[in-house]
Tab-separated table of N, CA, C and O in Angstrom:
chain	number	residue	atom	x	y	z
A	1	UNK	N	0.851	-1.179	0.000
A	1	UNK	CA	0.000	0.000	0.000
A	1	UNK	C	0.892	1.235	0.000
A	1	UNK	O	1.939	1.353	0.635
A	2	UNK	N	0.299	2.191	-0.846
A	2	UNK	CA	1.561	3.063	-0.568
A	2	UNK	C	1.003	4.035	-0.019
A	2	UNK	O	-0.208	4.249	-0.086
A	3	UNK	N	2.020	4.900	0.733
A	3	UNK	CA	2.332	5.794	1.405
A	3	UNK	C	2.261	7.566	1.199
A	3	UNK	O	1.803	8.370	2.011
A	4	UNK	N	2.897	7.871	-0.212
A	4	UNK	CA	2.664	9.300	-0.196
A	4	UNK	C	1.351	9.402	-0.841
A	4	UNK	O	0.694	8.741	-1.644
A	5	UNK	N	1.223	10.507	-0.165
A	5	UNK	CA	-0.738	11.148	-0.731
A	5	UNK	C	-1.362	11.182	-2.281
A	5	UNK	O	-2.560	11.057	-2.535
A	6	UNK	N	-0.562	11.330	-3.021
A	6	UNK	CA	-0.487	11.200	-4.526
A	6	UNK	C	-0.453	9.675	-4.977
A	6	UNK	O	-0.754	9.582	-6.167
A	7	UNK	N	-0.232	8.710	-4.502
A	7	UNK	CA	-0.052	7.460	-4.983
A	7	UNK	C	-0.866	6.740	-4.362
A	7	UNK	O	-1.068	5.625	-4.843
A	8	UNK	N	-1.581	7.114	-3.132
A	8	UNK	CA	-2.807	6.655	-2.589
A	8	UNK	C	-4.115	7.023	-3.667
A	8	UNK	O	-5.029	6.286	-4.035
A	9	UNK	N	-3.854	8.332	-3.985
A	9	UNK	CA	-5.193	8.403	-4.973
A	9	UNK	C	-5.133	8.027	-6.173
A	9	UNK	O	-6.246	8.118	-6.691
A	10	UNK	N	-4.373	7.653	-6.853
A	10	UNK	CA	-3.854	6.797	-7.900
A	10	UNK	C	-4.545	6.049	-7.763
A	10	UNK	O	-5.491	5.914	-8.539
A	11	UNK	N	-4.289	5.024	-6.404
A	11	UNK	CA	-4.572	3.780	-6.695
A	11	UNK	C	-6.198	3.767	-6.411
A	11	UNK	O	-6.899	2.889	-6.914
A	12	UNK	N	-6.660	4.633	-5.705
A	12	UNK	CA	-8.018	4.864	-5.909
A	12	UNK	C	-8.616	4.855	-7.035
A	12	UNK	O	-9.491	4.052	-7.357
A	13	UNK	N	-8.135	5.845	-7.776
A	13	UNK	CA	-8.808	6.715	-9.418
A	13	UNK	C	-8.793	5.042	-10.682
A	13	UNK	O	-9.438	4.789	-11.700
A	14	UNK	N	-7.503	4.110	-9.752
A	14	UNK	CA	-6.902	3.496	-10.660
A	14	UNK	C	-8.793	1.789	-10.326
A	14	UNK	O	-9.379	1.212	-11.241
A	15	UNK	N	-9.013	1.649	-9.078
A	15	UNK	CA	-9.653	0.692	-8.979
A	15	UNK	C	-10.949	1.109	-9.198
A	15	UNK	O	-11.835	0.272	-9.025
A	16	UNK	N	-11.338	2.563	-9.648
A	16	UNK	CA	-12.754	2.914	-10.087
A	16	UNK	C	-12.536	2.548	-11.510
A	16	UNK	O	-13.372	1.825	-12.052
A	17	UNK	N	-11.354	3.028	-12.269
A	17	UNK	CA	-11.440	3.018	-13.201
A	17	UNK	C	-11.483	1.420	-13.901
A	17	UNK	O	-11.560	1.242	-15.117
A	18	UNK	N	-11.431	0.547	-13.102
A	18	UNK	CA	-11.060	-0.619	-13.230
A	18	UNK	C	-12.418	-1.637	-13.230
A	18	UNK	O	-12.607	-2.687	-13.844
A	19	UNK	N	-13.283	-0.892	-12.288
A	19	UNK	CA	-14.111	-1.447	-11.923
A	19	UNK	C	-15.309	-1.032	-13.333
A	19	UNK	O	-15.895	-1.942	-13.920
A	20	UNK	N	-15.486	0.220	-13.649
A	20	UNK	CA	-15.944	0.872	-14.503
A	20	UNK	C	-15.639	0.224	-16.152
A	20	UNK	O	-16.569	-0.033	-16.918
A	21	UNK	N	-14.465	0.063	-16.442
A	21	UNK	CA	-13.922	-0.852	-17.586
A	21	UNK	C	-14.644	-2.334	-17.540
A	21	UNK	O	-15.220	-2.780	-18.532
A	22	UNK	N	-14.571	-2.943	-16.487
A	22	UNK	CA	-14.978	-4.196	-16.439
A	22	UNK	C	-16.594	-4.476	-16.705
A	22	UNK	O	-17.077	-5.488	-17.212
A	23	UNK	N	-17.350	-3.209	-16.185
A	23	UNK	CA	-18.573	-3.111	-15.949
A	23	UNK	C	-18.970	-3.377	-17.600
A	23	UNK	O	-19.635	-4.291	-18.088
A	24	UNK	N	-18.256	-2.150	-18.299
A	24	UNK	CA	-18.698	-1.530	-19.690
A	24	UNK	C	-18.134	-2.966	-20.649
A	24	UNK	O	-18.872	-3.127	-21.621
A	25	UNK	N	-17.225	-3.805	-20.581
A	25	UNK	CA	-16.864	-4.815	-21.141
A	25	UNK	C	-17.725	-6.174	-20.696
A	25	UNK	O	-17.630	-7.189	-21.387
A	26	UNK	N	-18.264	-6.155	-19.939
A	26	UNK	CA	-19.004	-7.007	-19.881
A	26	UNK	C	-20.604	-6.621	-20.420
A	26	UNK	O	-21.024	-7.369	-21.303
A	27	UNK	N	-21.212	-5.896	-20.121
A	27	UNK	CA	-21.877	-5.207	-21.341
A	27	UNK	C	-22.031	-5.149	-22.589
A	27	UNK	O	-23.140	-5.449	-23.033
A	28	UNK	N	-20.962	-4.748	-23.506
A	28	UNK	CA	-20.229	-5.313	-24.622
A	28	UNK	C	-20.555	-6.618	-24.738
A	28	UNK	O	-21.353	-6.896	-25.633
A	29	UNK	N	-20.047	-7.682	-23.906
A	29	UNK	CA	-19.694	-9.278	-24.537
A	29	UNK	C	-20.925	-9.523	-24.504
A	29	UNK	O	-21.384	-10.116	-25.479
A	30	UNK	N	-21.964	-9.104	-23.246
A	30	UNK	CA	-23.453	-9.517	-23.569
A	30	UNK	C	-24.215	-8.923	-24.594
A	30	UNK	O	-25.269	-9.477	-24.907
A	31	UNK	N	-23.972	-8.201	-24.998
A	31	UNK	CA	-24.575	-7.155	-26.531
A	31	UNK	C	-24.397	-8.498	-27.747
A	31	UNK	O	-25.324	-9.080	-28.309
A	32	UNK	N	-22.831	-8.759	-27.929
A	32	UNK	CA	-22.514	-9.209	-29.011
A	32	UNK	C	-22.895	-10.767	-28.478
A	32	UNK	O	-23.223	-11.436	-29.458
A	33	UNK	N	-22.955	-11.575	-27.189
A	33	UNK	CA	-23.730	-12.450	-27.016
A	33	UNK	C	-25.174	-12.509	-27.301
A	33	UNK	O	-25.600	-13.422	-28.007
A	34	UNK	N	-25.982	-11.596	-26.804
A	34	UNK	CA	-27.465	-11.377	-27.410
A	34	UNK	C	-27.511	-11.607	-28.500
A	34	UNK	O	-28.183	-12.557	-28.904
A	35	UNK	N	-26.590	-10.559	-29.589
A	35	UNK	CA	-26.724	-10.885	-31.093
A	35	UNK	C	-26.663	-12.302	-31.650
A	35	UNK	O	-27.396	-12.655	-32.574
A	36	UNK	N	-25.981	-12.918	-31.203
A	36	UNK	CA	-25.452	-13.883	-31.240
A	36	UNK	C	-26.769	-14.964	-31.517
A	36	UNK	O	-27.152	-15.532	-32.539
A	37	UNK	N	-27.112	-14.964	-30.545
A	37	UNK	CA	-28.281	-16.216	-30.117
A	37	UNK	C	-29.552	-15.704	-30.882
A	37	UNK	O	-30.081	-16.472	-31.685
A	38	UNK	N	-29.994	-14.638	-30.711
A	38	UNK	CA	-31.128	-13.829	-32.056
A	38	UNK	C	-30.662	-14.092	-33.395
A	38	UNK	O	-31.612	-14.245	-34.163
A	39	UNK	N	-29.590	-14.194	-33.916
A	39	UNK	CA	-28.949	-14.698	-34.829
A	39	UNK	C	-29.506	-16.279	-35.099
A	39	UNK	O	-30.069	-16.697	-36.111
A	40	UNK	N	-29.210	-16.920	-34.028
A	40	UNK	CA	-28.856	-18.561	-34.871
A	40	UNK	C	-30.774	-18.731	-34.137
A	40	UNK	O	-31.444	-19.754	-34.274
A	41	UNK	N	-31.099	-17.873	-33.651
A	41	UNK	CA	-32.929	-18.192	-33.706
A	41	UNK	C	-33.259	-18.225	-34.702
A	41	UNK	O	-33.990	-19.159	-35.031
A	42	UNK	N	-32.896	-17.265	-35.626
A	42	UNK	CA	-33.417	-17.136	-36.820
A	42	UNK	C	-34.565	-16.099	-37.217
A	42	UNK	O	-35.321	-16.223	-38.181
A	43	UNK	N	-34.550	-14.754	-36.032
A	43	UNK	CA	-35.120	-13.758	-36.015
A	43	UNK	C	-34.558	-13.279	-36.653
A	43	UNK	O	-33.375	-13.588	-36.510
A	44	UNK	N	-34.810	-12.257	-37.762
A	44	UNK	CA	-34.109	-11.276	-38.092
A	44	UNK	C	-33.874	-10.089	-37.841
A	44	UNK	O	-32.878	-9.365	-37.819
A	45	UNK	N	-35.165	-9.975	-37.615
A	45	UNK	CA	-35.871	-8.363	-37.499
A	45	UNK	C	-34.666	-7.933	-36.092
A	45	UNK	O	-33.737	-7.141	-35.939
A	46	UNK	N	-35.537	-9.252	-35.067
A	46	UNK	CA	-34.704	-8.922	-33.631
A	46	UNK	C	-33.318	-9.182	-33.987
A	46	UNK	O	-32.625	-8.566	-33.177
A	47	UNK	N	-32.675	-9.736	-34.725
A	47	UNK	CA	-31.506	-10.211	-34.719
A	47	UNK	C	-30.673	-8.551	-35.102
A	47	UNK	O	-29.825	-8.174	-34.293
A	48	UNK	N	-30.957	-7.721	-36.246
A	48	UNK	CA	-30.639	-6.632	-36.907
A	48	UNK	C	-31.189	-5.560	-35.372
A	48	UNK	O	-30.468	-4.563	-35.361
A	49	UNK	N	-31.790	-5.542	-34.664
A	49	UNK	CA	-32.030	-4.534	-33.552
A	49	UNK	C	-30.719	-4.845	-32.484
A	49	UNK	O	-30.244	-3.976	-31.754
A	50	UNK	N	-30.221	-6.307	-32.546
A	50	UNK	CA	-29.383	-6.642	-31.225
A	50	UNK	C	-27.790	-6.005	-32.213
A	50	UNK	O	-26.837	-5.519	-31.602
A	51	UNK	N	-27.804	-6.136	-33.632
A	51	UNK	CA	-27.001	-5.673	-34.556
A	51	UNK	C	-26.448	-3.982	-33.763
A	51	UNK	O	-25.469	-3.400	-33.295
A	52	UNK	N	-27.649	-3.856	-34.010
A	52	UNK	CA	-27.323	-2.297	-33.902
A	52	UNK	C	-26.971	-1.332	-32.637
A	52	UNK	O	-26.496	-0.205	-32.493
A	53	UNK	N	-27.683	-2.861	-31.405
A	53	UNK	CA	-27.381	-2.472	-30.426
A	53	UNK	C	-25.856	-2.732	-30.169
A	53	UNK	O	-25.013	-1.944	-29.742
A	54	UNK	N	-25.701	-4.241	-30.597
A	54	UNK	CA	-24.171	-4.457	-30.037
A	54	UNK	C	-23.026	-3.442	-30.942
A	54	UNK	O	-21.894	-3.400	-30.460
A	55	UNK	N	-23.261	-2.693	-32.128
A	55	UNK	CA	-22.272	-1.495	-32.979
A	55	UNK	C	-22.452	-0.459	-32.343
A	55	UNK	O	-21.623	0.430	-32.533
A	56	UNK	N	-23.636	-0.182	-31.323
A	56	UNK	CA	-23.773	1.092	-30.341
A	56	UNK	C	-22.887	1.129	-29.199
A	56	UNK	O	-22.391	2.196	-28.838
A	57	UNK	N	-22.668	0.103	-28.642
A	57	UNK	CA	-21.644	-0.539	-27.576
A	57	UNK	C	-20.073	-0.554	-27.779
A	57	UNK	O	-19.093	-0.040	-27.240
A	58	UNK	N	-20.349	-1.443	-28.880
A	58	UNK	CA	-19.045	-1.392	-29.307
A	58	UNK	C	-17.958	0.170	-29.694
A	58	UNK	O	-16.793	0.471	-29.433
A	59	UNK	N	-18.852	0.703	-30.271
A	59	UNK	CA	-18.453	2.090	-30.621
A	59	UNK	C	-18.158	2.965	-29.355
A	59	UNK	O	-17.242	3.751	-29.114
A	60	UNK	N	-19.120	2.608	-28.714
A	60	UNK	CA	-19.037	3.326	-27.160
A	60	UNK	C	-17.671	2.936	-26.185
A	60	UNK	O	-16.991	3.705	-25.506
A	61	UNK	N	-17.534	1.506	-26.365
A	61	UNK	CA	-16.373	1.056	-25.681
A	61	UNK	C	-14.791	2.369	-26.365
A	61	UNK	O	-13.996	3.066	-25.735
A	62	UNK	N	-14.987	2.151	-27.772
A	62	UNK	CA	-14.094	2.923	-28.445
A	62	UNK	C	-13.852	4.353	-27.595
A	62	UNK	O	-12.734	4.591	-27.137
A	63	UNK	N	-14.713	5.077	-27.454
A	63	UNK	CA	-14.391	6.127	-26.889
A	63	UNK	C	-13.859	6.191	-25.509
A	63	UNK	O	-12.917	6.878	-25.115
A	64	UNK	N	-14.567	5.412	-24.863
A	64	UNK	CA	-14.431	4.761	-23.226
A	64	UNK	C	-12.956	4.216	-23.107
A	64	UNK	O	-12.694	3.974	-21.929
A	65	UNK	N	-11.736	3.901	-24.114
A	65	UNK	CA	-11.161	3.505	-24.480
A	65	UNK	C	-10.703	2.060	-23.583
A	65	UNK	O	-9.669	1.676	-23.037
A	66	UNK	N	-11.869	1.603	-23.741
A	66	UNK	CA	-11.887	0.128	-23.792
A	66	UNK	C	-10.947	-0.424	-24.763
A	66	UNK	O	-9.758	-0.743	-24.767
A	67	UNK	N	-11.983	-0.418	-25.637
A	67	UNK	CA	-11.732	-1.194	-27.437
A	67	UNK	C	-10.736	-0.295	-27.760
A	67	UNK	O	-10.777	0.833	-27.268
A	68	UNK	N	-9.546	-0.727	-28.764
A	68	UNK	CA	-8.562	-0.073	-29.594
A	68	UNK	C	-9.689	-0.021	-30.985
A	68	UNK	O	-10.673	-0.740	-31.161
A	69	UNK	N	-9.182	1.042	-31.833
A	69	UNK	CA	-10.337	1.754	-32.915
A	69	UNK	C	-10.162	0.273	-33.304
A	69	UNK	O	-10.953	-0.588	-32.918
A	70	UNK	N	-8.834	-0.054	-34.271
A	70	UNK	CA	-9.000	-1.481	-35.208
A	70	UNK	C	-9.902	-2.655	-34.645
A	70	UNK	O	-10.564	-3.314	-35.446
A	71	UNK	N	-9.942	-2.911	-33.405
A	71	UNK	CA	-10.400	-4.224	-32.762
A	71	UNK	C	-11.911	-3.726	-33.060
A	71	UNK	O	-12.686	-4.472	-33.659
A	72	UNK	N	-12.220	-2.715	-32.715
A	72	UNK	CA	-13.797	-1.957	-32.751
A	72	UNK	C	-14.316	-2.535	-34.558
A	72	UNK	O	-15.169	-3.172	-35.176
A	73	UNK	N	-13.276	-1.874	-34.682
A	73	UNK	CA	-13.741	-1.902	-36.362
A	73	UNK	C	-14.083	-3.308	-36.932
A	73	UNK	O	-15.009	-3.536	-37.709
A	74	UNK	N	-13.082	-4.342	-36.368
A	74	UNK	CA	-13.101	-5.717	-36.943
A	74	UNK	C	-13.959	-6.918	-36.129
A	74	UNK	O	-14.060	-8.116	-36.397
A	75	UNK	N	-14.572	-6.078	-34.964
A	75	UNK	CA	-16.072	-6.887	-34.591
A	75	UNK	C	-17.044	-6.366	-35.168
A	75	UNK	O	-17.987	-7.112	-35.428
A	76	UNK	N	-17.117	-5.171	-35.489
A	76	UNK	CA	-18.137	-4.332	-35.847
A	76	UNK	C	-18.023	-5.274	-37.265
A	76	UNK	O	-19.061	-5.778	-37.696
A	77	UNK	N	-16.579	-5.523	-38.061
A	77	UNK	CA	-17.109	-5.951	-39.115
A	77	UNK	C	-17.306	-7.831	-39.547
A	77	UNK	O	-17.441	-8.524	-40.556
A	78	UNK	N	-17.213	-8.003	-38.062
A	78	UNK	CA	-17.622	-9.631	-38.508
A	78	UNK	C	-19.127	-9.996	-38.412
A	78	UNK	O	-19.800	-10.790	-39.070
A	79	UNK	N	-19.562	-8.850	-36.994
A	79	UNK	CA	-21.325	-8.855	-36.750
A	79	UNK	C	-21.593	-8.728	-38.266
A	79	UNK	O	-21.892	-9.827	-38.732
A	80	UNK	N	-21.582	-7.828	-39.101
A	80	UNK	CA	-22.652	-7.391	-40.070
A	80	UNK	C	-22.168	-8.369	-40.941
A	80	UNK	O	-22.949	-8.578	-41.868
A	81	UNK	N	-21.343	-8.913	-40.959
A	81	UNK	CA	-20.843	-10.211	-41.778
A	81	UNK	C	-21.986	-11.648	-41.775
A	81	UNK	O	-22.636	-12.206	-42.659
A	82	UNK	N	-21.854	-11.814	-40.644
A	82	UNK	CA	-22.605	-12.937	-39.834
A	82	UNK	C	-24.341	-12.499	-40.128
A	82	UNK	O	-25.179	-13.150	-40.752
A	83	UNK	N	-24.433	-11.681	-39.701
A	83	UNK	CA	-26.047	-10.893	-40.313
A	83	UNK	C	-25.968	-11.033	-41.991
A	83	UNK	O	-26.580	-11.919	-42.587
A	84	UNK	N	-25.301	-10.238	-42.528
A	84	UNK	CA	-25.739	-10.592	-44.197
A	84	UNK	C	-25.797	-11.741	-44.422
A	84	UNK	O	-26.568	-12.177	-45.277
A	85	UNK	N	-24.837	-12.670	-43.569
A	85	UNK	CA	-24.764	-13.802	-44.543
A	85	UNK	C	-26.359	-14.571	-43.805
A	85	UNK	O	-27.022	-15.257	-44.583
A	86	UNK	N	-26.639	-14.482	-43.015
A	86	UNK	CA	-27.832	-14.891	-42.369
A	86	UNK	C	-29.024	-14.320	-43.431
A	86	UNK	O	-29.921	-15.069	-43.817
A	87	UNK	N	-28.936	-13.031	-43.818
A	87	UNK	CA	-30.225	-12.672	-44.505
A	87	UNK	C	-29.579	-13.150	-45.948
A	87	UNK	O	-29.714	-12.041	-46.464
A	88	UNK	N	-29.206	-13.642	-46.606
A	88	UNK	CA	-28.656	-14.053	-47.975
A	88	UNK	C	-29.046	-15.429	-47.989
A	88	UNK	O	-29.460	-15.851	-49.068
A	89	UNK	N	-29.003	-16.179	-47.070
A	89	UNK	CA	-29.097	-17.571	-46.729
A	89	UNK	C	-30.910	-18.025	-46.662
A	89	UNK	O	-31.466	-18.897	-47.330
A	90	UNK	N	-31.503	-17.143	-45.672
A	90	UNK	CA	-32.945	-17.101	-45.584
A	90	UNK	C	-33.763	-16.710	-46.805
A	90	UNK	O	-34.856	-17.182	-47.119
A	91	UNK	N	-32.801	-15.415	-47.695
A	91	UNK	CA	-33.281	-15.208	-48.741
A	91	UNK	C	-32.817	-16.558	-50.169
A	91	UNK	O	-32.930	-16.038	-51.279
A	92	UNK	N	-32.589	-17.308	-50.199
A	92	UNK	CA	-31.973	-18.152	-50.755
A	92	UNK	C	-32.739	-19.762	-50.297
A	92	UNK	O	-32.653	-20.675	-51.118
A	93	UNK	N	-33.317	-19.953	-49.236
A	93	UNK	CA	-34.469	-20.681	-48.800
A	93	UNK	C	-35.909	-20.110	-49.148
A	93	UNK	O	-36.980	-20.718	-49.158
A	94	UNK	N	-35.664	-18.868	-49.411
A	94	UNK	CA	-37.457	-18.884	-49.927
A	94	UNK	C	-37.323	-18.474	-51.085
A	94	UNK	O	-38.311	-18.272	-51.791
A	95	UNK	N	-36.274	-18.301	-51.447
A	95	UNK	CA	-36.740	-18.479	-53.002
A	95	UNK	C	-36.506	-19.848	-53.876
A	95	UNK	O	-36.587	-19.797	-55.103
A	96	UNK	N	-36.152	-21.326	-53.052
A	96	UNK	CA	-36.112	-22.473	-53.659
A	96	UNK	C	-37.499	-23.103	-52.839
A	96	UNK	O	-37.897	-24.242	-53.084
């Protein structure tokens, strides 16, 4: 534990901030978990709302500087990946 007055509040500023990160990242993983499972239901509608929720999050982490921009960018771009290919696939069952 330390001792001078400045490094005590450090470690304060340091376990809010810690606690706060963890909060907002777990948040996150349940966003892109939600999507996830609305996904392989085979909702779409809901599946494209959990879409947009988990790119609202994600983006948010970005600023929060959770997420590094690239990592942001390359979930952001596997979700809408996983979604098109979901609506390409459904569209491709009703039309056989």
């Amino acid at each position: 534990m330390p001792n001078i007055k400045s490094a005590i509040k450090r470690v304060q500023i340091t376990r809010k901030r810690t606690l706060r990160n963890a909060s907002l990242k777990s948040m996150l993983r349940t966003s892109i978990k939600k999507f996830h499972v609305t996904l392989q239901s085979g909702d779409l509608e809901a599946a494209e709302r959990q879409l947009r929720e988990a790119i609202r999050r994600i983006d948010k982490s970005v600023t929060k500087g959770i997420l590094h921009r690239n990592a942001a960018a390359r979930k952001k771009s596997r979700l809408t990946r996983k979604f098109q290919a979901a609506v390409k696939e459904q569209q491709t069952q009703q039309t056989a």
